């Protein structure tokens, strides 16, 4: 426990269940003599809490561990803010699937106690830096843990773009867009679009076309160190959008160039010691739980 003295708590807004779990966590942690620091946004909806608060980006500087209560979306948002500080992050599931937030509320005190006492495994997940240039000038930057998605935005028309990998031209494509996913995101939107499931330890990216106007277009798996470039064709009559983790959007214009590369900082995701990726897939994706079934 000497490693985890200052514990930051982050929660999804708009959920009574999340607030109840956070209050339980606060009591539990303080009974163990630990200092609790609340994300200032969640602190606003817990009147009279009496705890120290801070901005999320500062939490990585003053805390030894961040616990996120919510769904995978909550952890994605926290990861983008905290990855630069190298703070370990632990997820408590108050959402739907819970691929990243794998501690259930029913086991919260037992599981968190195990982690505090050193009973955990560390999962290193890489993120993506996404930058947009327009006429040679930088106009936007974003970060993604799951994926970045090029899509038509509010329009329902196909878009045309060129794909380059490591400076080499790959293809010009007309489609509803392209999903560029990390292994973390391979069980999210990319999976729904027909992409492969990648083990989190893989150093790879998968590129999944969205309804391409050709029968021969298939997902491509490339090195995680690859630098990708998407060029929005001048022939487009609509303005597409680039989205990161489904939470941050940027409107594009014909001629824009999107560069995608691995971020230098990684997310340190903690799991209980008995965490098993394949067991998570069985539980979340409905795989058979019996050998030979």
PDB file of C-alpha atoms in Angstrom:
ATOM      1  CA  UNK A   1       0.000   0.000   0.000  1.00  0.00           C
ATOM      2  CA  UNK A   2       3.015   2.313   0.339  1.00  0.00           C
ATOM      3  CA  UNK A   3       2.825   2.896  -3.433  1.00  0.00           C
ATOM      4  CA  UNK A   4      -0.808   4.078  -3.363  1.00  0.00           C
ATOM      5  CA  UNK A   5      -1.344   6.809  -0.782  1.00  0.00           C
ATOM      6  CA  UNK A   6      -3.198   9.456  -2.814  1.00  0.00           C
ATOM      7  CA  UNK A   7      -6.128   8.008  -4.734  1.00  0.00           C
ATOM      8  CA  UNK A   8      -7.928  10.015  -7.408  1.00  0.00           C
ATOM      9  CA  UNK A   9     -11.579   9.217  -8.122  1.00  0.00           C
ATOM     10  CA  UNK A  10     -13.237   9.870 -11.491  1.00  0.00           C
ATOM     11  CA  UNK A  11     -16.865   9.071 -12.290  1.00  0.00           C
ATOM     12  CA  UNK A  12     -19.378   9.246 -15.087  1.00  0.00           C
ATOM     13  CA  UNK A  13     -21.789  12.142 -14.693  1.00  0.00           C
ATOM     14  CA  UNK A  14     -25.558  11.677 -14.687  1.00  0.00           C
ATOM     15  CA  UNK A  15     -25.711   8.307 -12.922  1.00  0.00           C
ATOM     16  CA  UNK A  16     -26.957   7.745  -9.362  1.00  0.00           C
ATOM     17  CA  UNK A  17     -25.354   4.278  -9.365  1.00  0.00           C
ATOM     18  CA  UNK A  18     -21.960   5.854 -10.099  1.00  0.00           C
ATOM     19  CA  UNK A  19     -22.371   8.374  -7.273  1.00  0.00           C
ATOM     20  CA  UNK A  20     -23.355   5.609  -4.840  1.00  0.00           C
ATOM     21  CA  UNK A  21     -20.284   3.581  -5.816  1.00  0.00           C
ATOM     22  CA  UNK A  22     -18.013   6.624  -5.463  1.00  0.00           C
ATOM     23  CA  UNK A  23     -19.350   7.312  -1.968  1.00  0.00           C
ATOM     24  CA  UNK A  24     -18.725   3.684  -1.032  1.00  0.00           C
ATOM     25  CA  UNK A  25     -15.183   3.945  -2.398  1.00  0.00           C
ATOM     26  CA  UNK A  26     -14.495   7.156  -0.488  1.00  0.00           C
ATOM     27  CA  UNK A  27     -15.522   5.564   2.814  1.00  0.00           C
ATOM     28  CA  UNK A  28     -13.591   2.380   2.079  1.00  0.00           C
ATOM     29  CA  UNK A  29     -10.366   4.151   1.093  1.00  0.00           C
ATOM     30  CA  UNK A  30     -10.417   6.580   4.000  1.00  0.00           C
ATOM     31  CA  UNK A  31     -10.982   3.730   6.472  1.00  0.00           C
ATOM     32  CA  UNK A  32      -7.654   2.391   5.206  1.00  0.00           C
ATOM     33  CA  UNK A  33      -5.950   5.726   5.922  1.00  0.00           C
ATOM     34  CA  UNK A  34      -5.672   6.801   2.288  1.00  0.00           C
ATOM     35  CA  UNK A  35      -6.092  10.317   0.916  1.00  0.00           C
ATOM     36  CA  UNK A  36      -8.990  10.679  -1.545  1.00  0.00           C
ATOM     37  CA  UNK A  37      -8.935  13.356  -4.259  1.00  0.00           C
ATOM     38  CA  UNK A  38     -12.029  13.909  -6.405  1.00  0.00           C
ATOM     39  CA  UNK A  39     -12.156  14.973 -10.042  1.00  0.00           C
ATOM     40  CA  UNK A  40     -13.676  18.457  -9.817  1.00  0.00           C
ATOM     41  CA  UNK A  41     -16.477  17.665 -12.267  1.00  0.00           C
ATOM     42  CA  UNK A  42     -17.817  14.739 -10.255  1.00  0.00           C
ATOM     43  CA  UNK A  43     -17.229  16.650  -7.005  1.00  0.00           C
ATOM     44  CA  UNK A  44     -19.802  19.239  -8.131  1.00  0.00           C
ATOM     45  CA  UNK A  45     -22.600  16.644  -7.951  1.00  0.00           C
ATOM     46  CA  UNK A  46     -21.597  15.345  -4.501  1.00  0.00           C
ATOM     47  CA  UNK A  47     -22.513  18.275  -2.227  1.00  0.00           C
ATOM     48  CA  UNK A  48     -20.818  18.425   1.163  1.00  0.00           C
ATOM     49  CA  UNK A  49     -18.201  15.810   0.289  1.00  0.00           C
ATOM     50  CA  UNK A  50     -15.420  17.691   2.127  1.00  0.00           C
ATOM     51  CA  UNK A  51     -12.602  16.178   0.059  1.00  0.00           C
ATOM     52  CA  UNK A  52      -9.777  17.691  -1.928  1.00  0.00           C
ATOM     53  CA  UNK A  53     -10.595  18.237  -5.620  1.00  0.00           C
ATOM     54  CA  UNK A  54      -8.542  18.883  -8.739  1.00  0.00           C
ATOM     55  CA  UNK A  55      -8.790  19.134 -12.501  1.00  0.00           C
ATOM     56  CA  UNK A  56      -8.468  15.771 -14.237  1.00  0.00           C
ATOM     57  CA  UNK A  57      -5.210  16.663 -15.979  1.00  0.00           C
ATOM     58  CA  UNK A  58      -3.681  17.598 -12.611  1.00  0.00           C
ATOM     59  CA  UNK A  59      -4.750  14.298 -11.050  1.00  0.00           C
ATOM     60  CA  UNK A  60      -1.891  12.530 -12.761  1.00  0.00           C
ATOM     61  CA  UNK A  61       0.583  14.887 -11.068  1.00  0.00           C
ATOM     62  CA  UNK A  62      -0.669  14.567  -7.489  1.00  0.00           C
ATOM     63  CA  UNK A  63      -2.158  11.044  -7.274  1.00  0.00           C
ATOM     64  CA  UNK A  64      -0.538   7.616  -7.141  1.00  0.00           C
ATOM     65  CA  UNK A  65      -3.580   5.818  -8.573  1.00  0.00           C
ATOM     66  CA  UNK A  66      -6.751   6.871 -10.418  1.00  0.00           C
ATOM     67  CA  UNK A  67      -9.937   4.819 -10.075  1.00  0.00           C
ATOM     68  CA  UNK A  68     -12.556   5.381 -12.778  1.00  0.00           C
ATOM     69  CA  UNK A  69     -16.179   4.463 -12.020  1.00  0.00           C
ATOM     70  CA  UNK A  70     -18.409   4.176 -15.086  1.00  0.00           C
ATOM     71  CA  UNK A  71     -18.306   2.398 -18.432  1.00  0.00           C
ATOM     72  CA  UNK A  72     -15.563   1.966 -20.994  1.00  0.00           C
ATOM     73  CA  UNK A  73     -16.352   5.435 -22.346  1.00  0.00           C
ATOM     74  CA  UNK A  74     -15.528   6.959 -18.957  1.00  0.00           C
ATOM     75  CA  UNK A  75     -12.185   5.188 -18.907  1.00  0.00           C
ATOM     76  CA  UNK A  76     -11.422   6.250 -22.477  1.00  0.00           C
ATOM     77  CA  UNK A  77     -11.924   9.886 -21.536  1.00  0.00           C
ATOM     78  CA  UNK A  78      -9.776   9.527 -18.427  1.00  0.00           C
ATOM     79  CA  UNK A  79      -7.037   7.725 -20.372  1.00  0.00           C
ATOM     80  CA  UNK A  80      -6.646  10.568 -22.847  1.00  0.00           C
ATOM     81  CA  UNK A  81      -6.183  13.008 -19.959  1.00  0.00           C
ATOM     82  CA  UNK A  82      -3.941  10.857 -17.749  1.00  0.00           C
ATOM     83  CA  UNK A  83      -1.690   8.888 -20.120  1.00  0.00           C
ATOM     84  CA  UNK A  84       0.956  11.632 -20.269  1.00  0.00           C
ATOM     85  CA  UNK A  85       1.472  11.500 -16.468  1.00  0.00           C
ATOM     86  CA  UNK A  86       2.059   7.711 -16.354  1.00  0.00           C
ATOM     87  CA  UNK A  87      -0.394   7.286 -13.456  1.00  0.00           C
ATOM     88  CA  UNK A  88      -1.888   3.759 -13.189  1.00  0.00           C
ATOM     89  CA  UNK A  89      -5.644   3.577 -13.817  1.00  0.00           C
ATOM     90  CA  UNK A  90      -8.149   1.073 -12.390  1.00  0.00           C
ATOM     91  CA  UNK A  91     -11.689   0.701 -13.775  1.00  0.00           C
ATOM     92  CA  UNK A  92     -14.910  -0.107 -11.911  1.00  0.00           C
ATOM     93  CA  UNK A  93     -17.734  -1.083 -14.260  1.00  0.00           C
ATOM     94  CA  UNK A  94     -20.960   0.886 -14.012  1.00  0.00           C
ATOM     95  CA  UNK A  95     -21.626   0.740 -17.746  1.00  0.00           C
ATOM     96  CA  UNK A  96     -22.558  -1.961 -20.256  1.00  0.00           C
ATOM     97  CA  UNK A  97     -19.804  -4.199 -21.638  1.00  0.00           C
ATOM     98  CA  UNK A  98     -16.894  -3.258 -19.412  1.00  0.00           C
ATOM     99  CA  UNK A  99     -13.911  -4.461 -21.466  1.00  0.00           C
ATOM    100  CA  UNK A 100     -11.694  -1.891 -19.724  1.00  0.00           C
ATOM    101  CA  UNK A 101     -13.577  -1.366 -16.456  1.00  0.00           C
ATOM    102  CA  UNK A 102     -13.450  -4.946 -15.254  1.00  0.00           C
ATOM    103  CA  UNK A 103     -14.165  -4.693 -11.502  1.00  0.00           C
ATOM    104  CA  UNK A 104     -17.854  -5.269 -10.763  1.00  0.00           C
ATOM    105  CA  UNK A 105     -19.591  -3.076  -8.131  1.00  0.00           C
ATOM    106  CA  UNK A 106     -20.539  -6.193  -6.157  1.00  0.00           C
ATOM    107  CA  UNK A 107     -16.851  -7.058  -5.597  1.00  0.00           C
ATOM    108  CA  UNK A 108     -15.501  -3.527  -5.344  1.00  0.00           C
ATOM    109  CA  UNK A 109     -14.104  -3.548  -1.808  1.00  0.00           C
ATOM    110  CA  UNK A 110     -12.530  -7.000  -2.108  1.00  0.00           C
ATOM    111  CA  UNK A 111     -11.006  -6.301  -5.522  1.00  0.00           C
ATOM    112  CA  UNK A 112      -9.754  -2.789  -4.749  1.00  0.00           C
ATOM    113  CA  UNK A 113      -8.220  -4.080  -1.504  1.00  0.00           C
ATOM    114  CA  UNK A 114      -6.325  -6.723  -3.516  1.00  0.00           C
ATOM    115  CA  UNK A 115      -4.950  -4.040  -5.840  1.00  0.00           C
ATOM    116  CA  UNK A 116      -3.932  -1.765  -2.961  1.00  0.00           C
ATOM    117  CA  UNK A 117      -2.038  -4.677  -1.401  1.00  0.00           C
ATOM    118  CA  UNK A 118      -0.145  -5.402  -4.623  1.00  0.00           C
ATOM    119  CA  UNK A 119      -2.409  -8.081  -6.086  1.00  0.00           C
ATOM    120  CA  UNK A 120      -2.689  -6.750  -9.626  1.00  0.00           C
ATOM    121  CA  UNK A 121      -1.294  -7.016 -13.142  1.00  0.00           C
ATOM    122  CA  UNK A 122      -0.252  -4.036 -15.270  1.00  0.00           C
ATOM    123  CA  UNK A 123      -1.497  -3.760 -18.842  1.00  0.00           C
ATOM    124  CA  UNK A 124       0.329  -1.228 -21.038  1.00  0.00           C
ATOM    125  CA  UNK A 125      -1.944   0.168 -23.776  1.00  0.00           C
ATOM    126  CA  UNK A 126      -0.733   2.534 -26.489  1.00  0.00           C
ATOM    127  CA  UNK A 127      -2.731   5.519 -27.733  1.00  0.00           C
ATOM    128  CA  UNK A 128      -2.834   7.357 -31.045  1.00  0.00           C
ATOM    129  CA  UNK A 129      -1.910  10.944 -31.872  1.00  0.00           C
ATOM    130  CA  UNK A 130      -4.114  12.349 -34.626  1.00  0.00           C
ATOM    131  CA  UNK A 131      -3.212  15.616 -36.346  1.00  0.00           C
ATOM    132  CA  UNK A 132      -5.003  17.506 -39.123  1.00  0.00           C
ATOM    133  CA  UNK A 133      -3.290  19.838 -41.588  1.00  0.00           C
ATOM    134  CA  UNK A 134      -5.049  22.188 -43.981  1.00  0.00           C
ATOM    135  CA  UNK A 135      -3.085  23.834 -46.771  1.00  0.00           C
ATOM    136  CA  UNK A 136       0.103  22.966 -44.917  1.00  0.00           C
ATOM    137  CA  UNK A 137      -1.004  24.465 -41.596  1.00  0.00           C
ATOM    138  CA  UNK A 138      -1.896  22.529 -38.448  1.00  0.00           C
ATOM    139  CA  UNK A 139      -5.591  23.037 -37.621  1.00  0.00           C
ATOM    140  CA  UNK A 140      -6.318  20.308 -35.079  1.00  0.00           C
ATOM    141  CA  UNK A 141      -4.886  17.612 -32.820  1.00  0.00           C
ATOM    142  CA  UNK A 142      -6.641  14.764 -30.983  1.00  0.00           C
ATOM    143  CA  UNK A 143      -5.802  11.631 -29.004  1.00  0.00           C
ATOM    144  CA  UNK A 144      -7.452   8.190 -29.138  1.00  0.00           C
ATOM    145  CA  UNK A 145      -7.153   5.020 -27.057  1.00  0.00           C
ATOM    146  CA  UNK A 146      -9.708   2.918 -28.955  1.00  0.00           C
ATOM    147  CA  UNK A 147      -9.852   4.278 -32.474  1.00  0.00           C
ATOM    148  CA  UNK A 148     -10.042   7.204 -34.826  1.00  0.00           C
ATOM    149  CA  UNK A 149     -12.818   7.058 -37.402  1.00  0.00           C
ATOM    150  CA  UNK A 150     -13.183   8.922 -40.668  1.00  0.00           C
ATOM    151  CA  UNK A 151     -16.904   9.142 -41.495  1.00  0.00           C
ATOM    152  CA  UNK A 152     -19.371  11.320 -43.460  1.00  0.00           C
ATOM    153  CA  UNK A 153     -20.578  13.207 -40.385  1.00  0.00           C
ATOM    154  CA  UNK A 154     -24.189  14.331 -40.694  1.00  0.00           C
ATOM    155  CA  UNK A 155     -24.302  13.509 -44.401  1.00  0.00           C
ATOM    156  CA  UNK A 156     -25.357  10.102 -45.768  1.00  0.00           C
ATOM    157  CA  UNK A 157     -23.161  10.178 -48.853  1.00  0.00           C
ATOM    158  CA  UNK A 158     -19.978   8.239 -49.548  1.00  0.00           C
ATOM    159  CA  UNK A 159     -16.656   9.998 -49.135  1.00  0.00           C
ATOM    160  CA  UNK A 160     -13.464   9.576 -51.133  1.00  0.00           C
ATOM    161  CA  UNK A 161      -9.987   9.570 -49.622  1.00  0.00           C
ATOM    162  CA  UNK A 162      -6.458   8.331 -50.248  1.00  0.00           C
ATOM    163  CA  UNK A 163      -4.602   6.111 -47.758  1.00  0.00           C
ATOM    164  CA  UNK A 164      -0.812   6.132 -47.308  1.00  0.00           C
ATOM    165  CA  UNK A 165       1.110   3.837 -44.934  1.00  0.00           C
ATOM    166  CA  UNK A 166       4.708   4.777 -44.131  1.00  0.00           C
ATOM    167  CA  UNK A 167       4.642   7.160 -47.093  1.00  0.00           C
ATOM    168  CA  UNK A 168       3.572   4.447 -49.526  1.00  0.00           C
ATOM    169  CA  UNK A 169       0.321   4.876 -51.423  1.00  0.00           C
ATOM    170  CA  UNK A 170      -2.142   2.070 -50.598  1.00  0.00           C
ATOM    171  CA  UNK A 171      -5.427   2.968 -52.340  1.00  0.00           C
ATOM    172  CA  UNK A 172      -8.053   5.509 -53.177  1.00  0.00           C
ATOM    173  CA  UNK A 173     -11.331   4.465 -51.620  1.00  0.00           C
ATOM    174  CA  UNK A 174     -14.974   5.462 -51.872  1.00  0.00           C
ATOM    175  CA  UNK A 175     -16.844   4.339 -48.785  1.00  0.00           C
ATOM    176  CA  UNK A 176     -18.583   5.484 -45.626  1.00  0.00           C
ATOM    177  CA  UNK A 177     -15.148   5.913 -44.114  1.00  0.00           C
ATOM    178  CA  UNK A 178     -12.332   4.087 -42.344  1.00  0.00           C
ATOM    179  CA  UNK A 179     -11.746   2.892 -38.765  1.00  0.00           C
ATOM    180  CA  UNK A 180      -8.143   2.946 -37.535  1.00  0.00           C
ATOM    181  CA  UNK A 181      -8.114   0.891 -34.345  1.00  0.00           C
ATOM    182  CA  UNK A 182      -5.597  -0.036 -31.666  1.00  0.00           C
ATOM    183  CA  UNK A 183      -5.746  -3.521 -30.109  1.00  0.00           C
ATOM    184  CA  UNK A 184      -7.736  -1.921 -27.267  1.00  0.00           C
ATOM    185  CA  UNK A 185     -10.347  -0.721 -29.748  1.00  0.00           C
ATOM    186  CA  UNK A 186     -10.492  -3.955 -31.728  1.00  0.00           C
ATOM    187  CA  UNK A 187     -13.354  -5.176 -29.507  1.00  0.00           C
ATOM    188  CA  UNK A 188     -15.312  -1.940 -30.009  1.00  0.00           C
ATOM    189  CA  UNK A 189     -16.486  -0.199 -33.202  1.00  0.00           C
ATOM    190  CA  UNK A 190     -13.956  -2.010 -35.393  1.00  0.00           C
ATOM    191  CA  UNK A 191     -15.396  -5.366 -34.303  1.00  0.00           C
ATOM    192  CA  UNK A 192     -18.904  -4.263 -35.303  1.00  0.00           C
ATOM    193  CA  UNK A 193     -17.559  -3.320 -38.744  1.00  0.00           C
ATOM    194  CA  UNK A 194     -16.045  -6.773 -39.320  1.00  0.00           C
ATOM    195  CA  UNK A 195     -12.516  -6.224 -38.035  1.00  0.00           C
ATOM    196  CA  UNK A 196     -10.461  -8.872 -36.196  1.00  0.00           C
ATOM    197  CA  UNK A 197     -10.083  -9.124 -32.426  1.00  0.00           C
ATOM    198  CA  UNK A 198      -6.480  -8.320 -31.471  1.00  0.00           C
ATOM    199  CA  UNK A 199      -4.906  -9.307 -28.164  1.00  0.00           C
ATOM    200  CA  UNK A 200      -4.089  -6.172 -26.117  1.00  0.00           C
ATOM    201  CA  UNK A 201      -0.370  -7.038 -26.061  1.00  0.00           C
ATOM    202  CA  UNK A 202      -0.071  -6.859 -29.851  1.00  0.00           C
ATOM    203  CA  UNK A 203       1.866  -3.901 -31.253  1.00  0.00           C
ATOM    204  CA  UNK A 204      -0.377  -3.434 -34.266  1.00  0.00           C
ATOM    205  CA  UNK A 205      -3.105  -1.334 -35.853  1.00  0.00           C
ATOM    206  CA  UNK A 206      -6.080  -2.556 -37.848  1.00  0.00           C
ATOM    207  CA  UNK A 207      -7.635  -0.500 -40.651  1.00  0.00           C
ATOM    208  CA  UNK A 208     -11.268  -1.426 -41.242  1.00  0.00           C
ATOM    209  CA  UNK A 209     -13.125   0.044 -44.252  1.00  0.00           C
ATOM    210  CA  UNK A 210     -16.740   1.064 -43.630  1.00  0.00           C
ATOM    211  CA  UNK A 211     -19.064  -0.155 -46.417  1.00  0.00           C
ATOM    212  CA  UNK A 212     -16.511   0.278 -49.229  1.00  0.00           C
ATOM    213  CA  UNK A 213     -17.792   0.571 -52.798  1.00  0.00           C
ATOM    214  CA  UNK A 214     -15.837  -2.533 -53.830  1.00  0.00           C
ATOM    215  CA  UNK A 215     -16.071  -6.235 -53.028  1.00  0.00           C
ATOM    216  CA  UNK A 216     -12.315  -6.708 -52.618  1.00  0.00           C
ATOM    217  CA  UNK A 217     -11.674  -4.237 -49.785  1.00  0.00           C
ATOM    218  CA  UNK A 218     -10.748  -5.972 -46.522  1.00  0.00           C
ATOM    219  CA  UNK A 219      -9.304  -4.978 -43.122  1.00  0.00           C
ATOM    220  CA  UNK A 220      -5.521  -4.512 -43.055  1.00  0.00           C
ATOM    221  CA  UNK A 221      -3.336  -5.143 -39.995  1.00  0.00           C
ATOM    222  CA  UNK A 222      -0.092  -3.138 -39.882  1.00  0.00           C
ATOM    223  CA  UNK A 223       2.715  -2.488 -37.408  1.00  0.00           C
ATOM    224  CA  UNK A 224       1.783  -0.331 -34.442  1.00  0.00           C
ATOM    225  CA  UNK A 225       4.724   1.932 -35.315  1.00  0.00           C
ATOM    226  CA  UNK A 226       3.335   2.701 -38.767  1.00  0.00           C
ATOM    227  CA  UNK A 227       2.587   6.295 -39.670  1.00  0.00           C
ATOM    228  CA  UNK A 228      -0.700   6.590 -41.530  1.00  0.00           C
ATOM    229  CA  UNK A 229      -1.897   9.428 -43.702  1.00  0.00           C
ATOM    230  CA  UNK A 230      -5.413  10.018 -44.996  1.00  0.00           C
ATOM    231  CA  UNK A 231      -5.992  12.661 -47.655  1.00  0.00           C
ATOM    232  CA  UNK A 232      -9.541  13.893 -48.197  1.00  0.00           C
ATOM    233  CA  UNK A 233     -10.064  13.963 -51.962  1.00  0.00           C
ATOM    234  CA  UNK A 234     -10.859  17.251 -53.614  1.00  0.00           C
ATOM    235  CA  UNK A 235     -13.745  15.484 -55.412  1.00  0.00           C
ATOM    236  CA  UNK A 236     -15.798  15.325 -52.192  1.00  0.00           C
ATOM    237  CA  UNK A 237     -18.910  17.468 -52.240  1.00  0.00           C
ATOM    238  CA  UNK A 238     -19.546  17.019 -48.496  1.00  0.00           C
ATOM    239  CA  UNK A 239     -17.436  17.769 -45.435  1.00  0.00           C
ATOM    240  CA  UNK A 240     -16.539  14.534 -43.574  1.00  0.00           C
ATOM    241  CA  UNK A 241     -15.591  14.209 -39.897  1.00  0.00           C
ATOM    242  CA  UNK A 242     -12.745  12.580 -38.002  1.00  0.00           C
ATOM    243  CA  UNK A 243     -13.703  11.230 -34.551  1.00  0.00           C
ATOM    244  CA  UNK A 244     -11.548   9.866 -31.723  1.00  0.00           C
ATOM    245  CA  UNK A 245     -13.044   7.284 -29.354  1.00  0.00           C
ATOM    246  CA  UNK A 246     -16.486   8.498 -30.396  1.00  0.00           C
ATOM    247  CA  UNK A 247     -16.018  11.445 -28.021  1.00  0.00           C
ATOM    248  CA  UNK A 248     -14.096  14.098 -29.944  1.00  0.00           C
ATOM    249  CA  UNK A 249     -15.003  15.262 -33.461  1.00  0.00           C
ATOM    250  CA  UNK A 250     -13.311  17.507 -36.011  1.00  0.00           C
ATOM    251  CA  UNK A 251     -14.917  18.669 -39.273  1.00  0.00           C
ATOM    252  CA  UNK A 252     -12.790  18.257 -42.392  1.00  0.00           C
ATOM    253  CA  UNK A 253     -12.760  19.894 -45.807  1.00  0.00           C
ATOM    254  CA  UNK A 254     -11.542  18.504 -49.152  1.00  0.00           C
ATOM    255  CA  UNK A 255      -7.757  18.560 -49.276  1.00  0.00           C
ATOM    256  CA  UNK A 256      -7.241  18.072 -45.539  1.00  0.00           C
ATOM    257  CA  UNK A 257      -4.484  15.656 -44.501  1.00  0.00           C
ATOM    258  CA  UNK A 258      -4.904  13.488 -41.378  1.00  0.00           C
ATOM    259  CA  UNK A 259      -1.762  11.957 -39.856  1.00  0.00           C
ATOM    260  CA  UNK A 260      -2.085   9.087 -37.367  1.00  0.00           C
ATOM    261  CA  UNK A 261       0.793   7.695 -35.318  1.00  0.00           C
ATOM    262  CA  UNK A 262       1.461   5.973 -32.007  1.00  0.00           C
ATOM    263  CA  UNK A 263       1.610   8.302 -29.018  1.00  0.00           C
ATOM    264  CA  UNK A 264       4.858   8.261 -27.049  1.00  0.00           C
ATOM    265  CA  UNK A 265       3.019   7.937 -23.699  1.00  0.00           C
ATOM    266  CA  UNK A 266       1.105   4.779 -22.793  1.00  0.00           C
ATOM    267  CA  UNK A 267      -1.813   4.063 -20.493  1.00  0.00           C
ATOM    268  CA  UNK A 268      -0.950   1.898 -17.468  1.00  0.00           C
ATOM    269  CA  UNK A 269      -4.162  -0.056 -16.940  1.00  0.00           C
ATOM    270  CA  UNK A 270      -4.411  -2.151 -13.761  1.00  0.00           C
ATOM    271  CA  UNK A 271      -6.376  -5.395 -13.485  1.00  0.00           C
ATOM    272  CA  UNK A 272      -6.989  -7.799 -10.591  1.00  0.00           C
ATOM    273  CA  UNK A 273      -4.310 -10.475 -10.604  1.00  0.00           C
ATOM    274  CA  UNK A 274      -6.645 -13.163 -12.019  1.00  0.00           C
ATOM    275  CA  UNK A 275      -7.621 -11.034 -15.048  1.00  0.00           C
ATOM    276  CA  UNK A 276      -7.890 -13.081 -18.242  1.00  0.00           C
ATOM    277  CA  UNK A 277      -8.522 -11.412 -21.628  1.00  0.00           C
ATOM    278  CA  UNK A 278     -10.138 -14.517 -23.111  1.00  0.00           C
ATOM    279  CA  UNK A 279     -12.445 -14.906 -20.133  1.00  0.00           C
ATOM    280  CA  UNK A 280     -13.508 -11.294 -20.666  1.00  0.00           C
ATOM    281  CA  UNK A 281     -14.261 -12.096 -24.322  1.00  0.00           C
ATOM    282  CA  UNK A 282     -16.326 -15.110 -23.287  1.00  0.00           C
ATOM    283  CA  UNK A 283     -18.349 -13.064 -20.828  1.00  0.00           C
ATOM    284  CA  UNK A 284     -18.790  -9.911 -22.911  1.00  0.00           C
ATOM    285  CA  UNK A 285     -19.156 -11.409 -26.393  1.00  0.00           C
ATOM    286  CA  UNK A 286     -21.184 -14.500 -25.526  1.00  0.00           C
ATOM    287  CA  UNK A 287     -18.582 -17.087 -26.491  1.00  0.00           C
ATOM    288  CA  UNK A 288     -19.197 -20.665 -25.365  1.00  0.00           C
ATOM    289  CA  UNK A 289     -18.024 -21.214 -21.790  1.00  0.00           C
ATOM    290  CA  UNK A 290     -17.520 -24.977 -22.149  1.00  0.00           C
ATOM    291  CA  UNK A 291     -14.618 -26.600 -24.044  1.00  0.00           C
ATOM    292  CA  UNK A 292     -16.007 -28.439 -27.056  1.00  0.00           C
ATOM    293  CA  UNK A 293     -19.455 -26.865 -26.763  1.00  0.00           C
TER     294      UNK A 293
END
